[in-house]
Amino acid sequence: MSETASFVDPVFLARFGLQRANVIDYFLHPLNPFRATVNTSNDVLAMQGITIGILMQQGLHGEPLSPAAAEEEYQAALTRLTGEQYELRPPPDPMFYVQPSPLYTLRHVLRTSPTSIKILGVYYVIEGVIYKAPSVRSLCKAHVAKTLGSLSSTLDALRKCTFYQPSLGYLWVFEEEFQKEGGAGPVELRQLAHRRKRRKVLDHRRPGERTPAEEEGIRATEAMDQILVRLSRKSFVTGKSSAKAESTVSSSVVASSSAKKKGPTPAAALSAKLPSPEKAQGGL
């Protein structure tokens, strides 16, 4: 079933209304697609004449109970049974025990003991319409899709504001006259960079004396410059790592070739001319 599905019974609402005393009966409507196909503990209690509305009118010993006490007694009766159950969660404000509330929350659980339950689902009844609470997966999926859409539109807007010139580097241009079709040429970019540099030098106002728009523009420009500086220092941009490796290999090759051309050192030549100790003893 789709997570956007809902159920409403206008006949039940027009005849009985909706309040905490009969919201479980409304949820157990035979046509409700969210209702469990198996026989629940709520059905067992209903066949025994135990519902929140009956407990409010008659109680357990013939004395009427308050709405809060009737719900506590009904919950205690559910804990004595096992199987699938629908629990009515407490309201956010105690006044909704006696007044109709626009929101009711029911929890579908599988009870194996009085203290052990497994949550199977959560349902909301909003203005008489029953909805199933979305799962964590669908919530994460919706938030990720919304975030990706916002990031994509932001990057598309920023892509039109960046320009590159070999002599100037990257420039962020947010002026409207440069955003027209055709963009800005090299001359216009150079003039713009010159005006910005001059304005930066001549602007001696304190941070509090600038307008909020100017302050935001300065902070954005500094942040973008820091990002570009960090990117420009990366090895895949500068190529320093490969160049360093090539220079190390070339220096080692040059050193070995020069050693071969020079020949043996003077100490090695002198040791070659002198006789070995074995030959000197033989001569004696």
PDB file of C-alpha atoms in Angstrom:
ATOM      1  CA  MET A   1       0.000   0.000   0.000  1.00  0.00           C
ATOM      2  CA  SER A   2       1.214   3.477  -0.835  1.00  0.00           C
ATOM      3  CA  GLU A   3       2.446   5.618   2.036  1.00  0.00           C
ATOM      4  CA  THR A   4       0.266   8.476   0.792  1.00  0.00           C
ATOM      5  CA  ALA A   5      -2.940   6.423   1.124  1.00  0.00           C
ATOM      6  CA  SER A   6      -5.643   7.506   3.566  1.00  0.00           C
ATOM      7  CA  PHE A   7      -9.075   6.450   4.813  1.00  0.00           C
ATOM      8  CA  VAL A   8     -12.119   8.387   5.963  1.00  0.00           C
ATOM      9  CA  ASP A   9     -15.706   7.297   6.718  1.00  0.00           C
ATOM     10  CA  PRO A  10     -18.012  10.341   6.556  1.00  0.00           C
ATOM     11  CA  VAL A  11     -21.038   8.266   7.648  1.00  0.00           C
ATOM     12  CA  PHE A  12     -19.383   7.238  10.935  1.00  0.00           C
ATOM     13  CA  LEU A  13     -18.184  10.792  11.574  1.00  0.00           C
ATOM     14  CA  ALA A  14     -21.621  12.285  10.880  1.00  0.00           C
ATOM     15  CA  ARG A  15     -23.391   9.763  13.125  1.00  0.00           C
ATOM     16  CA  PHE A  16     -21.046   9.353  16.089  1.00  0.00           C
ATOM     17  CA  GLY A  17     -18.467  12.097  15.760  1.00  0.00           C
ATOM     18  CA  LEU A  18     -14.825  11.478  16.668  1.00  0.00           C
ATOM     19  CA  GLN A  19     -13.349  11.587  20.153  1.00  0.00           C
ATOM     20  CA  ARG A  20     -10.946   9.567  22.262  1.00  0.00           C
ATOM     21  CA  ALA A  21     -13.734   7.280  23.445  1.00  0.00           C
ATOM     22  CA  ASN A  22     -14.442   5.895  19.948  1.00  0.00           C
ATOM     23  CA  VAL A  23     -11.300   6.590  17.886  1.00  0.00           C
ATOM     24  CA  ILE A  24     -10.185   2.930  18.195  1.00  0.00           C
ATOM     25  CA  ASP A  25     -13.612   1.767  17.053  1.00  0.00           C
ATOM     26  CA  TYR A  26     -13.313   4.156  14.112  1.00  0.00           C
ATOM     27  CA  PHE A  27      -9.891   2.728  13.214  1.00  0.00           C
ATOM     28  CA  LEU A  28     -11.235  -0.846  13.371  1.00  0.00           C
ATOM     29  CA  HIS A  29     -13.775  -0.037  10.669  1.00  0.00           C
ATOM     30  CA  PRO A  30     -14.162  -3.054   8.328  1.00  0.00           C
ATOM     31  CA  LEU A  31     -13.380  -0.901   5.271  1.00  0.00           C
ATOM     32  CA  ASN A  32     -10.197   0.603   6.727  1.00  0.00           C
ATOM     33  CA  PRO A  33      -7.278  -0.680   4.557  1.00  0.00           C
ATOM     34  CA  PHE A  34      -4.792  -0.067   7.393  1.00  0.00           C
ATOM     35  CA  ARG A  35      -6.536  -2.503   9.723  1.00  0.00           C
ATOM     36  CA  ALA A  36      -4.804  -5.831  10.375  1.00  0.00           C
ATOM     37  CA  THR A  37      -6.303  -8.861   8.685  1.00  0.00           C
ATOM     38  CA  VAL A  38      -5.911 -11.007  11.810  1.00  0.00           C
ATOM     39  CA  ASN A  39      -8.115 -10.867  14.870  1.00  0.00           C
ATOM     40  CA  THR A  40      -6.567  -8.292  17.230  1.00  0.00           C
ATOM     41  CA  SER A  41      -6.724  -8.016  21.002  1.00  0.00           C
ATOM     42  CA  ASN A  42      -8.968  -4.969  20.556  1.00  0.00           C
ATOM     43  CA  ASP A  43     -11.546  -7.170  18.827  1.00  0.00           C
ATOM     44  CA  VAL A  44     -11.356  -9.664  21.696  1.00  0.00           C
ATOM     45  CA  LEU A  45     -11.986  -6.923  24.271  1.00  0.00           C
ATOM     46  CA  ALA A  46     -14.843  -5.496  22.175  1.00  0.00           C
ATOM     47  CA  MET A  47     -16.549  -8.911  22.169  1.00  0.00           C
ATOM     48  CA  GLN A  48     -16.204  -8.916  25.979  1.00  0.00           C
ATOM     49  CA  GLY A  49     -17.840  -5.482  26.154  1.00  0.00           C
ATOM     50  CA  ILE A  50     -14.647  -3.649  27.125  1.00  0.00           C
ATOM     51  CA  THR A  51     -14.025  -0.418  25.237  1.00  0.00           C
ATOM     52  CA  ILE A  52     -12.959   3.040  26.335  1.00  0.00           C
ATOM     53  CA  GLY A  53     -16.483   4.399  25.841  1.00  0.00           C
ATOM     54  CA  ILE A  54     -18.121   1.622  27.884  1.00  0.00           C
ATOM     55  CA  LEU A  55     -15.553   2.001  30.662  1.00  0.00           C
ATOM     56  CA  MET A  56     -16.293   5.726  30.822  1.00  0.00           C
ATOM     57  CA  GLN A  57     -20.040   5.029  31.160  1.00  0.00           C
ATOM     58  CA  GLN A  58     -20.119   1.913  33.342  1.00  0.00           C
ATOM     59  CA  GLY A  59     -16.598   1.298  34.636  1.00  0.00           C
ATOM     60  CA  LEU A  60     -15.599  -2.083  36.009  1.00  0.00           C
ATOM     61  CA  HIS A  61     -17.902  -2.109  39.035  1.00  0.00           C
ATOM     62  CA  GLY A  62     -20.787  -0.045  37.746  1.00  0.00           C
ATOM     63  CA  GLU A  63     -19.182   3.324  38.528  1.00  0.00           C
ATOM     64  CA  PRO A  64     -18.300   5.668  35.639  1.00  0.00           C
ATOM     65  CA  LEU A  65     -14.635   6.446  35.093  1.00  0.00           C
ATOM     66  CA  SER A  66     -12.932   9.598  33.910  1.00  0.00           C
ATOM     67  CA  PRO A  67     -11.515   9.574  30.353  1.00  0.00           C
ATOM     68  CA  ALA A  68      -7.938   9.270  31.600  1.00  0.00           C
ATOM     69  CA  ALA A  69      -8.819   6.460  34.047  1.00  0.00           C
ATOM     70  CA  ALA A  70     -10.837   4.637  31.373  1.00  0.00           C
ATOM     71  CA  GLU A  71      -7.877   4.718  28.981  1.00  0.00           C
ATOM     72  CA  GLU A  72      -5.522   3.434  31.694  1.00  0.00           C
ATOM     73  CA  GLU A  73      -7.901   0.563  32.473  1.00  0.00           C
ATOM     74  CA  TYR A  74      -8.262  -0.277  28.779  1.00  0.00           C
ATOM     75  CA  GLN A  75      -4.467  -0.296  28.381  1.00  0.00           C
ATOM     76  CA  ALA A  76      -4.131  -2.587  31.398  1.00  0.00           C
ATOM     77  CA  ALA A  77      -6.623  -4.982  29.790  1.00  0.00           C
ATOM     78  CA  LEU A  78      -4.523  -5.001  26.607  1.00  0.00           C
ATOM     79  CA  THR A  79      -1.348  -5.859  28.509  1.00  0.00           C
ATOM     80  CA  ARG A  80      -3.017  -9.029  29.828  1.00  0.00           C
ATOM     81  CA  LEU A  81      -3.438 -10.303  26.254  1.00  0.00           C
ATOM     82  CA  THR A  82      -0.934 -11.254  23.565  1.00  0.00           C
ATOM     83  CA  GLY A  83      -0.980 -10.749  19.813  1.00  0.00           C
ATOM     84  CA  GLU A  84      -1.479  -7.720  17.584  1.00  0.00           C
ATOM     85  CA  GLN A  85      -2.955  -4.680  19.323  1.00  0.00           C
ATOM     86  CA  TYR A  86      -3.755  -1.026  18.663  1.00  0.00           C
ATOM     87  CA  GLU A  87      -2.802   1.359  21.460  1.00  0.00           C
ATOM     88  CA  LEU A  88      -4.125   4.914  21.804  1.00  0.00           C
ATOM     89  CA  ARG A  89      -1.255   7.201  22.732  1.00  0.00           C
ATOM     90  CA  PRO A  90      -1.734   9.918  25.399  1.00  0.00           C
ATOM     91  CA  PRO A  91      -2.658  13.395  24.125  1.00  0.00           C
ATOM     92  CA  PRO A  92      -0.126  16.250  24.120  1.00  0.00           C
ATOM     93  CA  ASP A  93      -2.423  18.310  26.367  1.00  0.00           C
ATOM     94  CA  PRO A  94      -4.586  16.837  29.174  1.00  0.00           C
ATOM     95  CA  MET A  95      -7.535  19.008  28.134  1.00  0.00           C
ATOM     96  CA  PHE A  96      -7.963  16.819  25.036  1.00  0.00           C
ATOM     97  CA  TYR A  97      -9.142  13.997  27.306  1.00  0.00           C
ATOM     98  CA  VAL A  98     -12.508  15.742  27.549  1.00  0.00           C
ATOM     99  CA  GLN A  99     -12.466  17.893  24.392  1.00  0.00           C
ATOM    100  CA  PRO A 100     -12.333  16.703  20.772  1.00  0.00           C
ATOM    101  CA  SER A 101      -8.808  16.776  19.403  1.00  0.00           C
ATOM    102  CA  PRO A 102      -7.773  17.367  15.776  1.00  0.00           C
ATOM    103  CA  LEU A 103      -5.077  14.706  16.104  1.00  0.00           C
ATOM    104  CA  TYR A 104      -5.101  11.169  17.503  1.00  0.00           C
ATOM    105  CA  THR A 105      -2.107   8.828  17.454  1.00  0.00           C
ATOM    106  CA  LEU A 106      -2.445   5.034  17.426  1.00  0.00           C
ATOM    107  CA  ARG A 107       0.358   2.508  17.635  1.00  0.00           C
ATOM    108  CA  HIS A 108       0.178  -0.963  16.087  1.00  0.00           C
ATOM    109  CA  VAL A 109       2.190  -3.403  18.209  1.00  0.00           C
ATOM    110  CA  LEU A 110       2.785  -7.122  18.524  1.00  0.00           C
ATOM    111  CA  ARG A 111       2.720  -8.058  22.211  1.00  0.00           C
ATOM    112  CA  THR A 112       4.389 -11.269  23.353  1.00  0.00           C
ATOM    113  CA  SER A 113       4.303 -10.557  27.105  1.00  0.00           C
ATOM    114  CA  PRO A 114       3.054  -7.805  29.408  1.00  0.00           C
ATOM    115  CA  THR A 115       6.414  -6.016  29.070  1.00  0.00           C
ATOM    116  CA  SER A 116       7.611  -7.084  25.593  1.00  0.00           C
ATOM    117  CA  ILE A 117       6.210  -5.483  22.436  1.00  0.00           C
ATOM    118  CA  LYS A 118       7.325  -4.935  18.852  1.00  0.00           C
ATOM    119  CA  ILE A 119       6.128  -1.808  17.052  1.00  0.00           C
ATOM    120  CA  LEU A 120       4.626  -2.623  13.649  1.00  0.00           C
ATOM    121  CA  GLY A 121       3.418   0.830  12.659  1.00  0.00           C
ATOM    122  CA  VAL A 122       2.156   4.243  13.737  1.00  0.00           C
ATOM    123  CA  TYR A 123      -1.031   5.864  12.462  1.00  0.00           C
ATOM    124  CA  TYR A 124      -2.443   9.372  12.707  1.00  0.00           C
ATOM    125  CA  VAL A 125      -6.104  10.364  12.653  1.00  0.00           C
ATOM    126  CA  ILE A 126      -6.187  14.008  11.546  1.00  0.00           C
ATOM    127  CA  GLU A 127      -9.613  15.628  11.366  1.00  0.00           C
ATOM    128  CA  GLY A 128     -11.193  12.200  10.823  1.00  0.00           C
ATOM    129  CA  VAL A 129      -8.718  11.094   8.095  1.00  0.00           C
ATOM    130  CA  ILE A 130      -6.465   8.132   8.874  1.00  0.00           C
ATOM    131  CA  TYR A 131      -2.864   8.282   7.639  1.00  0.00           C
ATOM    132  CA  LYS A 132       0.075   5.964   8.115  1.00  0.00           C
ATOM    133  CA  ALA A 133       3.232   7.536   9.519  1.00  0.00           C
ATOM    134  CA  PRO A 134       6.083   7.536   6.962  1.00  0.00           C
ATOM    135  CA  SER A 135       9.031   5.224   7.476  1.00  0.00           C
ATOM    136  CA  VAL A 136      12.565   6.399   8.222  1.00  0.00           C
ATOM    137  CA  ARG A 137      13.649   5.326   4.736  1.00  0.00           C
ATOM    138  CA  SER A 138      11.016   7.440   2.996  1.00  0.00           C
ATOM    139  CA  LEU A 139      11.824  10.453   5.188  1.00  0.00           C
ATOM    140  CA  CYS A 140      15.547  10.196   4.444  1.00  0.00           C
ATOM    141  CA  LYS A 141      14.826   9.726   0.756  1.00  0.00           C
ATOM    142  CA  ALA A 142      12.617  12.816   0.642  1.00  0.00           C
ATOM    143  CA  HIS A 143      15.137  14.967   2.523  1.00  0.00           C
ATOM    144  CA  VAL A 144      18.054  13.815   0.356  1.00  0.00           C
ATOM    145  CA  ALA A 145      16.095  14.485  -2.837  1.00  0.00           C
ATOM    146  CA  LYS A 146      15.160  17.959  -1.597  1.00  0.00           C
ATOM    147  CA  THR A 147      18.773  18.708  -0.639  1.00  0.00           C
ATOM    148  CA  LEU A 148      20.139  17.520  -3.967  1.00  0.00           C
ATOM    149  CA  GLY A 149      17.607  19.631  -5.836  1.00  0.00           C
ATOM    150  CA  SER A 150      18.583  22.738  -3.878  1.00  0.00           C
ATOM    151  CA  LEU A 151      22.308  22.086  -4.379  1.00  0.00           C
ATOM    152  CA  SER A 152      21.818  21.534  -8.103  1.00  0.00           C
ATOM    153  CA  SER A 153      19.927  24.803  -8.533  1.00  0.00           C
ATOM    154  CA  THR A 154      22.548  26.649  -6.452  1.00  0.00           C
ATOM    155  CA  LEU A 155      25.443  25.312  -8.529  1.00  0.00           C
ATOM    156  CA  ASP A 156      23.616  26.158 -11.753  1.00  0.00           C
ATOM    157  CA  ALA A 157      23.206  29.738 -10.533  1.00  0.00           C
ATOM    158  CA  LEU A 158      26.867  30.017  -9.465  1.00  0.00           C
ATOM    159  CA  ARG A 159      28.147  28.557 -12.716  1.00  0.00           C
ATOM    160  CA  LYS A 160      26.973  31.662 -14.562  1.00  0.00           C
ATOM    161  CA  CYS A 161      28.944  33.916 -12.210  1.00  0.00           C
ATOM    162  CA  THR A 162      32.434  32.458 -12.608  1.00  0.00           C
ATOM    163  CA  PHE A 163      34.925  33.553 -15.242  1.00  0.00           C
ATOM    164  CA  TYR A 164      38.544  32.644 -15.892  1.00  0.00           C
ATOM    165  CA  GLN A 165      41.331  34.568 -17.552  1.00  0.00           C
ATOM    166  CA  PRO A 166      44.963  33.373 -17.699  1.00  0.00           C
ATOM    167  CA  SER A 167      46.260  36.759 -16.555  1.00  0.00           C
ATOM    168  CA  LEU A 168      43.710  37.261 -13.777  1.00  0.00           C
ATOM    169  CA  GLY A 169      42.747  33.753 -12.715  1.00  0.00           C
ATOM    170  CA  TYR A 170      39.227  32.992 -11.518  1.00  0.00           C
ATOM    171  CA  LEU A 171      36.796  35.842 -10.967  1.00  0.00           C
ATOM    172  CA  TRP A 172      33.403  35.829  -9.349  1.00  0.00           C
ATOM    173  CA  VAL A 173      31.208  38.323 -11.200  1.00  0.00           C
ATOM    174  CA  PHE A 174      27.799  38.966  -9.691  1.00  0.00           C
ATOM    175  CA  GLU A 175      26.989  42.226 -11.505  1.00  0.00           C
ATOM    176  CA  GLU A 176      23.847  41.981 -13.608  1.00  0.00           C
ATOM    177  CA  GLU A 177      25.368  43.644 -16.670  1.00  0.00           C
ATOM    178  CA  PHE A 178      27.824  40.758 -17.025  1.00  0.00           C
ATOM    179  CA  GLN A 179      25.161  38.056 -16.679  1.00  0.00           C
ATOM    180  CA  LYS A 180      23.598  38.796 -20.060  1.00  0.00           C
ATOM    181  CA  GLU A 181      23.996  36.583 -23.073  1.00  0.00           C
ATOM    182  CA  GLY A 182      27.583  36.547 -24.285  1.00  0.00           C
ATOM    183  CA  GLY A 183      29.063  37.214 -20.832  1.00  0.00           C
ATOM    184  CA  ALA A 184      32.054  39.453 -20.262  1.00  0.00           C
ATOM    185  CA  GLY A 185      35.104  39.706 -22.501  1.00  0.00           C
ATOM    186  CA  PRO A 186      38.770  39.900 -21.462  1.00  0.00           C
ATOM    187  CA  VAL A 187      38.770  43.692 -21.481  1.00  0.00           C
ATOM    188  CA  GLU A 188      35.677  43.989 -19.323  1.00  0.00           C
ATOM    189  CA  LEU A 189      37.029  41.434 -16.850  1.00  0.00           C
ATOM    190  CA  ARG A 190      40.356  43.243 -16.591  1.00  0.00           C
ATOM    191  CA  GLN A 191      38.597  46.557 -15.966  1.00  0.00           C
ATOM    192  CA  LEU A 192      36.366  44.948 -13.365  1.00  0.00           C
ATOM    193  CA  ALA A 193      39.354  43.416 -11.557  1.00  0.00           C
ATOM    194  CA  HIS A 194      41.120  46.788 -11.580  1.00  0.00           C
ATOM    195  CA  ARG A 195      38.059  48.543 -10.122  1.00  0.00           C
ATOM    196  CA  ARG A 196      37.729  45.917  -7.419  1.00  0.00           C
ATOM    197  CA  LYS A 197      41.386  46.206  -6.469  1.00  0.00           C
ATOM    198  CA  ARG A 198      41.196  49.976  -6.317  1.00  0.00           C
ATOM    199  CA  ARG A 199      37.971  49.908  -4.356  1.00  0.00           C
ATOM    200  CA  LYS A 200      39.493  47.460  -1.894  1.00  0.00           C
ATOM    201  CA  VAL A 201      42.492  49.735  -1.375  1.00  0.00           C
ATOM    202  CA  LEU A 202      40.451  52.927  -1.024  1.00  0.00           C
ATOM    203  CA  ASP A 203      37.759  51.412   1.218  1.00  0.00           C
ATOM    204  CA  HIS A 204      38.963  52.326   4.714  1.00  0.00           C
ATOM    205  CA  ARG A 205      35.588  52.005   6.407  1.00  0.00           C
ATOM    206  CA  ARG A 206      35.292  49.892   9.497  1.00  0.00           C
ATOM    207  CA  PRO A 207      33.277  46.637   9.371  1.00  0.00           C
ATOM    208  CA  GLY A 208      30.363  48.220  11.214  1.00  0.00           C
ATOM    209  CA  GLU A 209      30.163  51.143   8.791  1.00  0.00           C
ATOM    210  CA  ARG A 210      29.422  49.000   5.732  1.00  0.00           C
ATOM    211  CA  THR A 211      25.945  47.926   4.689  1.00  0.00           C
ATOM    212  CA  PRO A 212      24.845  44.320   5.367  1.00  0.00           C
ATOM    213  CA  ALA A 213      24.952  43.578   1.637  1.00  0.00           C
ATOM    214  CA  GLU A 214      28.550  44.814   1.378  1.00  0.00           C
ATOM    215  CA  GLU A 215      29.593  42.816   4.432  1.00  0.00           C
ATOM    216  CA  GLU A 216      28.023  39.672   3.022  1.00  0.00           C
ATOM    217  CA  GLY A 217      29.714  40.242  -0.326  1.00  0.00           C
ATOM    218  CA  ILE A 218      33.119  40.672   1.310  1.00  0.00           C
ATOM    219  CA  ARG A 219      32.711  37.494   3.374  1.00  0.00           C
ATOM    220  CA  ALA A 220      31.567  35.524   0.333  1.00  0.00           C
ATOM    221  CA  THR A 221      34.491  36.781  -1.760  1.00  0.00           C
ATOM    222  CA  GLU A 222      37.026  35.890   0.938  1.00  0.00           C
ATOM    223  CA  ALA A 223      35.540  32.417   1.344  1.00  0.00           C
ATOM    224  CA  MET A 224      35.629  31.790  -2.411  1.00  0.00           C
ATOM    225  CA  ASP A 225      39.233  33.023  -2.598  1.00  0.00           C
ATOM    226  CA  GLN A 226      40.277  30.640   0.166  1.00  0.00           C
ATOM    227  CA  ILE A 227      38.638  27.726  -1.629  1.00  0.00           C
ATOM    228  CA  LEU A 228      40.375  28.592  -4.896  1.00  0.00           C
ATOM    229  CA  VAL A 229      43.742  28.990  -3.136  1.00  0.00           C
ATOM    230  CA  ARG A 230      43.420  25.555  -1.516  1.00  0.00           C
ATOM    231  CA  LEU A 231      42.471  24.008  -4.832  1.00  0.00           C
ATOM    232  CA  SER A 232      45.390  25.683  -6.609  1.00  0.00           C
ATOM    233  CA  ARG A 233      47.823  24.056  -4.150  1.00  0.00           C
ATOM    234  CA  LYS A 234      46.646  20.533  -4.880  1.00  0.00           C
ATOM    235  CA  SER A 235      49.073  18.217  -6.628  1.00  0.00           C
ATOM    236  CA  PHE A 236      46.706  17.407  -9.476  1.00  0.00           C
ATOM    237  CA  VAL A 237      46.591  21.139 -10.321  1.00  0.00           C
ATOM    238  CA  THR A 238      50.225  22.159  -9.826  1.00  0.00           C
ATOM    239  CA  GLY A 239      51.820  18.858 -10.936  1.00  0.00           C
ATOM    240  CA  LYS A 240      54.657  19.344  -8.419  1.00  0.00           C
ATOM    241  CA  SER A 241      54.719  15.732  -7.275  1.00  0.00           C
ATOM    242  CA  SER A 242      55.312  14.343 -10.765  1.00  0.00           C
ATOM    243  CA  ALA A 243      57.848  17.053 -11.556  1.00  0.00           C
ATOM    244  CA  LYS A 244      59.746  16.321  -8.338  1.00  0.00           C
ATOM    245  CA  ALA A 245      59.841  12.616  -9.122  1.00  0.00           C
ATOM    246  CA  GLU A 246      61.141  13.297 -12.631  1.00  0.00           C
ATOM    247  CA  SER A 247      63.844  15.651 -11.312  1.00  0.00           C
ATOM    248  CA  THR A 248      64.974  13.011  -8.759  1.00  0.00           C
ATOM    249  CA  VAL A 249      65.268  10.331 -11.440  1.00  0.00           C
ATOM    250  CA  SER A 250      67.120  12.642 -13.832  1.00  0.00           C
ATOM    251  CA  SER A 251      69.594  13.744 -11.112  1.00  0.00           C
ATOM    252  CA  SER A 252      70.394  10.120 -10.253  1.00  0.00           C
ATOM    253  CA  VAL A 253      70.979   9.315 -13.932  1.00  0.00           C
ATOM    254  CA  VAL A 254      73.287  12.326 -14.345  1.00  0.00           C
ATOM    255  CA  ALA A 255      75.274  11.398 -11.219  1.00  0.00           C
ATOM    256  CA  SER A 256      75.839   7.837 -12.416  1.00  0.00           C
ATOM    257  CA  SER A 257      76.940   8.928 -15.909  1.00  0.00           C
ATOM    258  CA  SER A 258      79.364  11.532 -14.535  1.00  0.00           C
ATOM    259  CA  ALA A 259      80.911   8.925 -12.233  1.00  0.00           C
ATOM    260  CA  LYS A 260      81.563   6.651 -15.198  1.00  0.00           C
ATOM    261  CA  LYS A 261      83.243   9.428 -17.225  1.00  0.00           C
ATOM    262  CA  LYS A 262      85.592  10.528 -14.439  1.00  0.00           C
ATOM    263  CA  GLY A 263      87.030   7.029 -13.925  1.00  0.00           C
ATOM    264  CA  PRO A 264      88.537   5.690 -10.652  1.00  0.00           C
ATOM    265  CA  THR A 265      89.384   7.999  -7.786  1.00  0.00           C
ATOM    266  CA  PRO A 266      93.087   8.694  -6.829  1.00  0.00           C
ATOM    267  CA  ALA A 267      92.848   6.445  -3.765  1.00  0.00           C
ATOM    268  CA  ALA A 268      91.584   3.583  -5.900  1.00  0.00           C
ATOM    269  CA  ALA A 269      94.400   4.106  -8.443  1.00  0.00           C
ATOM    270  CA  LEU A 270      97.110   4.135  -5.715  1.00  0.00           C
ATOM    271  CA  SER A 271      95.765   0.942  -4.161  1.00  0.00           C
ATOM    272  CA  ALA A 272      95.873  -0.731  -7.574  1.00  0.00           C
ATOM    273  CA  LYS A 273      99.617   0.107  -8.023  1.00  0.00           C
ATOM    274  CA  LEU A 274     100.735  -1.191  -4.602  1.00  0.00           C
ATOM    275  CA  PRO A 275     101.323  -4.984  -4.297  1.00  0.00           C
ATOM    276  CA  SER A 276      99.037  -7.038  -2.120  1.00  0.00           C
ATOM    277  CA  PRO A 277     100.239  -8.316   1.313  1.00  0.00           C
ATOM    278  CA  GLU A 278     100.439 -11.918   0.051  1.00  0.00           C
ATOM    279  CA  LYS A 279     102.798 -10.987  -2.799  1.00  0.00           C
ATOM    280  CA  ALA A 280     104.981  -8.926  -0.467  1.00  0.00           C
ATOM    281  CA  GLN A 281     105.460 -11.872   1.927  1.00  0.00           C
ATOM    282  CA  GLY A 282     106.275 -14.206  -0.975  1.00  0.00           C
ATOM    283  CA  GLY A 283     109.003 -11.872  -2.210  1.00  0.00           C
ATOM    284  CA  LEU A 284     110.628 -11.799   1.207  1.00  0.00           C
TER     285      LEU A 284
END
